[in-house]
GROMACS .gro file of C-alpha atoms in nm:
model
  308
    1LEU     CA    1  -7.072   0.625  -3.855
    2SER     CA    2  -6.822   0.327  -3.811
    3ILE     CA    3  -6.640   0.491  -4.129
    4SER     CA    4  -6.676   0.881  -3.981
    5LEU     CA    5  -6.539   0.767  -3.663
    6SER     CA    6  -6.195   0.563  -3.796
    7LEU     CA    7  -6.186   0.917  -3.966
    8CYS     CA    8  -6.187   1.108  -3.717
    9TYR     CA    9  -5.999   0.896  -3.570
   10ILE     CA   10  -5.774   0.884  -3.768
   11PRO     CA   11  -5.658   1.275  -3.797
   12SER     CA   12  -5.679   1.220  -3.427
   13ARG     CA   13  -5.382   1.032  -3.366
   14HIS     CA   14  -5.154   1.227  -3.671
   15LYS     CA   15  -5.214   1.504  -3.466
   16TYR     CA   16  -5.104   1.320  -3.128
   17PRO     CA   17  -4.773   1.216  -3.234
   18SER     CA   18  -4.715   1.550  -3.373
   19ARG     CA   19  -4.773   1.696  -2.981
   20LEU     CA   20  -4.499   1.402  -2.878
   21GLN     CA   21  -4.290   1.493  -3.150
   22GLY     CA   22  -4.295   1.873  -3.036
   23PRO     CA   23  -3.962   2.033  -3.098
   24SER     CA   24  -3.994   2.137  -2.683
   25TYR     CA   25  -3.840   1.780  -2.557
   26SER     CA   26  -3.485   1.741  -2.773
   27PRO     CA   27  -3.137   1.724  -2.701
   28SER     CA   28  -3.134   2.133  -2.676
   29GLN     CA   29  -3.369   2.096  -2.398
   30GLY     CA   30  -3.173   1.924  -2.222
   31PRO     CA   31  -3.245   2.127  -1.934
   32SER     CA   32  -3.638   2.060  -1.987
   33TYR     CA   33  -3.490   1.730  -1.914
   34THR     CA   34  -3.514   1.716  -1.551
   35PRO     CA   35  -3.255   1.611  -1.304
   36SER     CA   36  -3.475   1.258  -1.170
   37GLN     CA   37  -3.411   1.150  -1.549
   38GLY     CA   38  -3.032   1.175  -1.578
   39PRO     CA   39  -2.993   0.992  -1.231
   40SER     CA   40  -3.270   0.759  -1.351
   41TYR     CA   41  -3.011   0.584  -1.540
   42THR     CA   42  -3.205   0.443  -1.800
   43PRO     CA   43  -3.095   0.139  -2.008
   44SER     CA   44  -3.063   0.334  -2.297
   45GLN     CA   45  -2.844   0.535  -2.111
   46GLY     CA   46  -2.604   0.271  -1.935
   47PRO     CA   47  -2.375   0.279  -2.265
   48SER     CA   48  -2.345   0.596  -2.239
   49TYR     CA   49  -2.316   0.574  -1.882
   50THR     CA   50  -1.928   0.606  -1.786
   51PRO     CA   51  -1.706   0.627  -1.516
   52SER     CA   52  -1.719   1.035  -1.583
   53GLN     CA   53  -2.082   0.958  -1.568
   54GLY     CA   54  -2.105   0.813  -1.237
   55PRO     CA   55  -2.063   1.147  -1.074
   56SER     CA   56  -2.389   1.234  -1.216
   57TYR     CA   57  -2.506   0.947  -1.098
   58SER     CA   58  -2.765   1.042  -0.832
   59PRO     CA   59  -2.554   1.020  -0.506
   60SER     CA   60  -2.835   0.884  -0.321
   61GLN     CA   61  -2.766   0.561  -0.544
   62GLY     CA   62  -2.405   0.631  -0.495
   63PRO     CA   63  -2.359   0.659  -0.093
   64SER     CA   64  -2.678   0.418  -0.113
   65TYR     CA   65  -2.406   0.163  -0.225
   66THR     CA   66  -2.239   0.084   0.089
   67PRO     CA   67  -2.019  -0.215   0.193
   68SER     CA   68  -2.287  -0.310   0.395
   69GLN     CA   69  -2.524  -0.347   0.065
   70GLY     CA   70  -2.251  -0.555  -0.055
   71PRO     CA   71  -2.364  -0.858   0.161
   72SER     CA   72  -2.716  -0.758   0.026
   73TYR     CA   73  -2.594  -0.950  -0.266
   74THR     CA   74  -2.684  -1.264  -0.238
   75PRO     CA   75  -2.671  -1.573  -0.375
   76SER     CA   76  -3.001  -1.603  -0.553
   77GLN     CA   77  -2.840  -1.240  -0.705
   78GLY     CA   78  -2.562  -1.499  -0.783
   79PRO     CA   79  -2.691  -1.528  -1.170
   80SER     CA   80  -2.689  -1.172  -1.190
   81TYR     CA   81  -2.383  -1.093  -1.095
   82THR     CA   82  -2.416  -1.110  -0.779
   83PRO     CA   83  -2.235  -1.154  -0.477
   84SER     CA   84  -2.554  -0.968  -0.420
   85GLN     CA   85  -2.536  -0.882  -0.730
   86GLY     CA   86  -2.254  -0.673  -0.880
   87PRO     CA   87  -2.216  -0.359  -0.752
   88SER     CA   88  -2.395  -0.441  -0.444
   89TYR     CA   89  -2.199  -0.747  -0.485
   90THR     CA   90  -1.997  -0.746  -0.176
   91PRO     CA   91  -1.835  -1.062   0.102
   92SER     CA   92  -2.149  -1.185   0.175
   93GLN     CA   93  -2.281  -1.124  -0.165
   94GLY     CA   94  -2.093  -1.439  -0.227
   95PRO     CA   95  -2.319  -1.545  -0.548
   96SER     CA   96  -2.332  -1.208  -0.638
   97TYR     CA   97  -1.950  -1.200  -0.653
   98THR     CA   98  -1.945  -1.472  -0.368
   99PRO     CA   99  -2.039  -1.799  -0.391
  100SER     CA  100  -2.394  -1.743  -0.235
  101GLN     CA  101  -2.408  -1.447  -0.377
  102GLY     CA  102  -2.393  -1.653  -0.718
  103PRO     CA  103  -2.254  -1.485  -1.028
  104SER     CA  104  -2.507  -1.216  -1.041
  105TYR     CA  105  -2.396  -1.003  -0.812
  106THR     CA  106  -2.646  -0.908  -0.666
  107PRO     CA  107  -2.942  -1.172  -0.632
  108SER     CA  108  -3.146  -0.902  -0.486
  109GLN     CA  109  -3.067  -0.639  -0.739
  110GLY     CA  110  -3.051  -0.894  -1.024
  111PRO     CA  111  -2.909  -0.727  -1.335
  112SER     CA  112  -3.016  -0.369  -1.260
  113TYR     CA  113  -2.740  -0.520  -1.007
  114SER     CA  114  -2.940  -0.275  -0.818
  115PRO     CA  115  -3.291  -0.401  -0.686
  116SER     CA  116  -3.501  -0.122  -0.801
  117GLN     CA  117  -3.249   0.071  -1.102
  118GLY     CA  118  -3.200  -0.272  -1.219
  119PRO     CA  119  -3.063  -0.100  -1.584
  120SER     CA  120  -3.027   0.219  -1.428
  121TYR     CA  121  -2.745   0.069  -1.281
  122THR     CA  122  -2.734   0.167  -0.880
  123PRO     CA  123  -2.479   0.272  -0.738
  124SER     CA  124  -2.376  -0.056  -0.666
  125GLN     CA  125  -2.396  -0.073  -1.014
  126GLY     CA  126  -2.205   0.173  -1.093
  127PRO     CA  127  -2.194   0.402  -1.286
  128SER     CA  128  -2.037   0.235  -1.594
  129TYR     CA  129  -2.197  -0.005  -1.512
  130SER     CA  130  -2.491  -0.084  -1.760
  131PRO     CA  131  -2.500  -0.434  -1.972
  132SER     CA  132  -2.411  -0.185  -2.293
  133GLN     CA  133  -2.140  -0.059  -2.064
  134GLY     CA  134  -1.984  -0.384  -1.942
  135PRO     CA  135  -1.708  -0.424  -2.165
  136SER     CA  136  -1.704  -0.028  -2.058
  137TYR     CA  137  -1.616  -0.132  -1.685
  138SER     CA  138  -1.256  -0.100  -1.703
  139PRO     CA  139  -1.005  -0.033  -1.395
  140SER     CA  140  -1.072   0.305  -1.450
  141GLN     CA  141  -1.413   0.324  -1.414
  142GLY     CA  142  -1.231   0.173  -1.153
  143PRO     CA  143  -1.322   0.484  -0.888
  144ILE     CA  144  -1.709   0.496  -1.010
  145TYR     CA  145  -1.649   0.104  -0.973
  146THR     CA  146  -1.619   0.071  -0.602
  147PRO     CA  147  -1.501  -0.312  -0.417
  148SER     CA  148  -1.850  -0.287  -0.248
  149GLN     CA  149  -2.011  -0.218  -0.529
  150GLY     CA  150  -1.845  -0.516  -0.769
  151PRO     CA  151  -1.901  -0.351  -1.077
  152SER     CA  152  -1.838  -0.258  -0.912
  153TYR     CA  153  -1.770  -0.591  -0.849
  154THR     CA  154  -1.540  -0.679  -0.610
  155PRO     CA  155  -1.474  -0.993  -0.401
  156SER     CA  156  -1.768  -0.924  -0.163
  157GLN     CA  157  -1.974  -0.768  -0.378
  158GLY     CA  158  -1.850  -1.094  -0.669
  159PRO     CA  159  -2.085  -1.224  -0.953
  160SER     CA  160  -2.341  -0.968  -1.059
  161TYR     CA  161  -2.025  -0.810  -1.107
  162SER     CA  162  -2.113  -1.118  -1.016
  163PRO     CA  163  -2.137  -1.439  -1.114
  164SER     CA  164  -2.492  -1.396  -1.300
  165GLN     CA  165  -2.361  -1.105  -1.511
  166GLY     CA  166  -2.028  -1.235  -1.577
  167PRO     CA  167  -1.813  -1.044  -1.764
  168SER     CA  168  -1.976  -0.739  -1.793
  169TYR     CA  169  -1.994  -0.784  -1.403
  170THR     CA  170  -2.316  -0.757  -1.260
  171PRO     CA  171  -2.645  -0.990  -1.302
  172SER     CA  172  -2.816  -0.711  -1.149
  173GLN     CA  173  -2.731  -0.402  -1.402
  174GLY     CA  174  -2.703  -0.680  -1.674
  175PRO     CA  175  -2.746  -0.336  -1.903
  176SER     CA  176  -2.438  -0.173  -1.868
  177TYR     CA  177  -2.244  -0.475  -1.790
  178SER     CA  178  -2.455  -0.681  -2.008
  179PRO     CA  179  -2.355  -1.073  -2.099
  180SER     CA  180  -2.259  -1.001  -2.370
  181GLN     CA  181  -2.011  -0.748  -2.190
  182GLY     CA  182  -1.903  -1.029  -2.037
  183PRO     CA  183  -1.635  -1.076  -2.256
  184SER     CA  184  -1.495  -0.719  -2.231
  185TYR     CA  185  -1.467  -0.832  -1.836
  186SER     CA  186  -1.225  -1.125  -1.982
  187PRO     CA  187  -1.042  -1.388  -1.766
  188SER     CA  188  -0.750  -1.124  -1.786
  189GLN     CA  189  -0.927  -0.867  -1.591
  190GLY     CA  190  -0.986  -1.120  -1.337
  191PRO     CA  191  -0.611  -1.155  -1.226
  192SER     CA  192  -0.575  -0.776  -1.293
  193TYR     CA  193  -0.838  -0.743  -0.985
  194THR     CA  194  -0.662  -0.844  -0.757
  195PRO     CA  195  -0.698  -0.845  -0.316
  196SER     CA  196  -0.393  -0.558  -0.356
  197GLN     CA  197  -0.606  -0.350  -0.555
  198GLY     CA  198  -0.890  -0.397  -0.347
  199PRO     CA  199  -0.640  -0.102  -0.158
  200SER     CA  200  -0.485   0.107  -0.426
  201TYR     CA  201  -0.875   0.161  -0.509
  202SER     CA  202  -0.955   0.484  -0.400
  203PRO     CA  203  -0.917   0.612  -0.077
  204SER     CA  204  -1.335   0.744  -0.148
  205GLN     CA  205  -1.371   0.419  -0.254
  206GLY     CA  206  -1.161   0.241  -0.014
  207PRO     CA  207  -1.374   0.292   0.305
  208ARG     CA  208  -1.647   0.167   0.106
  209TYR     CA  209  -1.424  -0.192  -0.005
  210THR     CA  210  -1.262  -0.256   0.318
  211PRO     CA  211  -1.072  -0.559   0.374
  212SER     CA  212  -1.303  -0.690   0.570
  213GLN     CA  213  -1.526  -0.692   0.302
  214GLY     CA  214  -1.254  -0.939   0.107
  215PRO     CA  215  -1.299  -1.193   0.423
  216SER     CA  216  -1.649  -1.192   0.394
  217TYR     CA  217  -1.633  -1.280   0.037
  218THR     CA  218  -1.643  -1.665   0.188
  219PRO     CA  219  -1.455  -1.998   0.085
  220SER     CA  220  -1.820  -2.096   0.070
  221GLN     CA  221  -1.847  -1.901  -0.201
  222GLY     CA  222  -1.544  -1.981  -0.355
  223PRO     CA  223  -1.648  -2.297  -0.474
  224SER     CA  224  -1.948  -2.147  -0.675
  225TYR     CA  225  -1.682  -1.941  -0.767
  226THR     CA  226  -1.430  -2.180  -0.893
  227PRO     CA  227  -1.083  -2.108  -1.015
  228SER     CA  228  -1.081  -2.270  -1.325
  229GLN     CA  229  -1.416  -2.077  -1.439
  230GLY     CA  230  -1.217  -1.766  -1.314
  231PRO     CA  231  -0.994  -1.684  -1.620
  232SER     CA  232  -1.354  -1.800  -1.813
  233TYR     CA  233  -1.541  -1.583  -1.588
  234THR     CA  234  -1.822  -1.738  -1.624
  235PRO     CA  235  -1.798  -1.964  -1.916
  236SER     CA  236  -2.158  -1.891  -2.146
  237GLN     CA  237  -2.373  -1.652  -1.904
  238GLY     CA  238  -2.102  -1.453  -1.873
  239PRO     CA  239  -2.235  -1.218  -2.155
  240SER     CA  240  -2.573  -1.226  -2.009
  241TYR     CA  241  -2.412  -1.185  -1.686
  242THR     CA  242  -2.781  -1.095  -1.508
  243PRO     CA  243  -2.941  -1.224  -1.212
  244SER     CA  244  -3.084  -1.562  -1.400
  245GLN     CA  245  -2.741  -1.493  -1.543
  246GLY     CA  246  -2.572  -1.630  -1.229
  247PRO     CA  247  -2.431  -1.883  -1.375
  248SER     CA  248  -2.287  -1.690  -1.694
  249TYR     CA  249  -2.105  -1.493  -1.367
  250SER     CA  250  -2.107  -1.839  -1.164
  251PRO     CA  251  -1.933  -1.896  -0.865
  252SER     CA  252  -1.726  -2.076  -1.039
  253GLN     CA  253  -1.605  -1.765  -1.239
  254GLY     CA  254  -1.563  -1.666  -0.878
  255PRO     CA  255  -1.179  -1.768  -0.862
  256SER     CA  256  -1.046  -1.545  -1.200
  257TYR     CA  257  -1.193  -1.233  -1.050
  258SER     CA  258  -1.145  -1.299  -0.667
  259PRO     CA  259  -0.773  -1.205  -0.444
  260SER     CA  260  -0.935  -1.402  -0.202
  261GLN     CA  261  -1.011  -1.722  -0.401
  262GLY     CA  262  -0.694  -1.716  -0.503
  263PRO     CA  263  -0.603  -1.826  -0.126
  264ARG     CA  264  -0.864  -2.100  -0.093
  265TYR     CA  265  -0.707  -2.230  -0.462
  266THR     CA  266  -0.361  -2.267  -0.387
  267PRO     CA  267  -0.083  -2.480  -0.465
  268SER     CA  268  -0.102  -2.630  -0.112
  269GLN     CA  269  -0.374  -2.828  -0.174
  270GLY     CA  270  -0.227  -2.979  -0.442
  271PRO     CA  271   0.026  -3.154  -0.229
  272SER     CA  272  -0.187  -3.159   0.046
  273TYR     CA  273  -0.397  -3.393  -0.210
  274THR     CA  274  -0.079  -3.625  -0.290
  275PRO     CA  275   0.126  -3.698   0.025
  276SER     CA  276  -0.168  -3.831   0.178
  277GLN     CA  277  -0.179  -4.074  -0.122
  278GLY     CA  278   0.203  -4.183  -0.195
  279PRO     CA  279   0.206  -4.319   0.171
  280SER     CA  280  -0.133  -4.433   0.169
  281TYR     CA  281  -0.079  -4.622  -0.120
  282THR     CA  282   0.176  -4.874   0.060
  283PRO     CA  283  -0.006  -5.211   0.130
  284SER     CA  284   0.149  -5.358  -0.199
  285HIS     CA  285   0.501  -5.281  -0.115
  286LYS     CA  286   0.403  -5.424   0.268
  287ALA     CA  287   0.296  -5.756   0.069
  288ARG     CA  288   0.576  -5.772  -0.114
  289ASN     CA  289   0.814  -5.714   0.268
  290ARG     CA  290   0.640  -6.010   0.439
  291GLU     CA  291   0.807  -6.252   0.196
  292PRO     CA  292   1.152  -6.276   0.350
  293LEU     CA  293   0.925  -6.431   0.644
  294GLY     CA  294   0.898  -6.739   0.403
  295PRO     CA  295   1.277  -6.817   0.469
  296SER     CA  296   1.199  -6.803   0.813
  297PHE     CA  297   0.977  -7.015   0.802
  298SER     CA  298   1.233  -7.288   0.635
  299SER     CA  299   1.482  -7.222   0.906
  300PRO     CA  300   1.615  -7.519   1.074
  301ALA     CA  301   1.373  -7.458   1.420
  302ALA     CA  302   1.098  -7.440   1.192
  303GLU     CA  303   1.192  -7.754   0.988
  304ARG     CA  304   1.283  -7.990   1.284
  305ILE     CA  305   0.891  -7.840   1.414
  306MET     CA  306   0.721  -7.980   1.079
  307ARG     CA  307   0.905  -8.293   1.116
  308GLN     CA  308   0.753  -8.362   1.519
   0.00000   0.00000   0.00000
């Protein structure tokens, strides 16, 4: 009986895959491919998901990504690209793209670069911003990639396009903005993304990416996101750059990728550090200055006192 059952089961197994293979679902049948699938933007789509795809990216996600979301990008997401991570990566999201947000660019969003969408890469994630797309995430994608989105990665959004996601810049969205992509988001890019760019950032995005967001990326975030690391834009994890990757897009990276941090890390700090040291280190000279007291002590009046 077991043999007969297995024989019956095997043909049924062959029939089932043939049904799944049915040409009914094929690229040509794109129409049958429901819109919901397009917006769902799966990780495999991530790479193909480019700025042009941004529009196809479901509107609910785009609008959902607002400056307020930026703050949602929290340090816990930092590793992922966070300020709150990445697309969401807003000033409040520091680690994500703010210290608190951490590198993830959105702690809550994690690699999805959006809590729910994850690989799908939500508006905050930006269209091109998927793990594979990370490298593709370029200035041209900027429009899709709004400051608030970070990898959207903006100063406020930091790390998921933010620290954890590192170069690709979005921990949460890891997929298009993945660690491997991190490199595509190279330190050189960091500098190119400057405060001035924020304003140049297209008008429609401008509102999302508001100057206030830049400030939201606060100094406290700065430390995690340090200037020296900026260029590396996340030491090792940069490529992985997922919420867990937060380190890859760690606060230390922040500096390279945030104009606001530039000011924090200013030459004035260097000088301010030195002056106090120079003057403060003068006691030995004062001791030498006291040496003339010896001769004055041996003055005639002093000798008379000693003789008495």
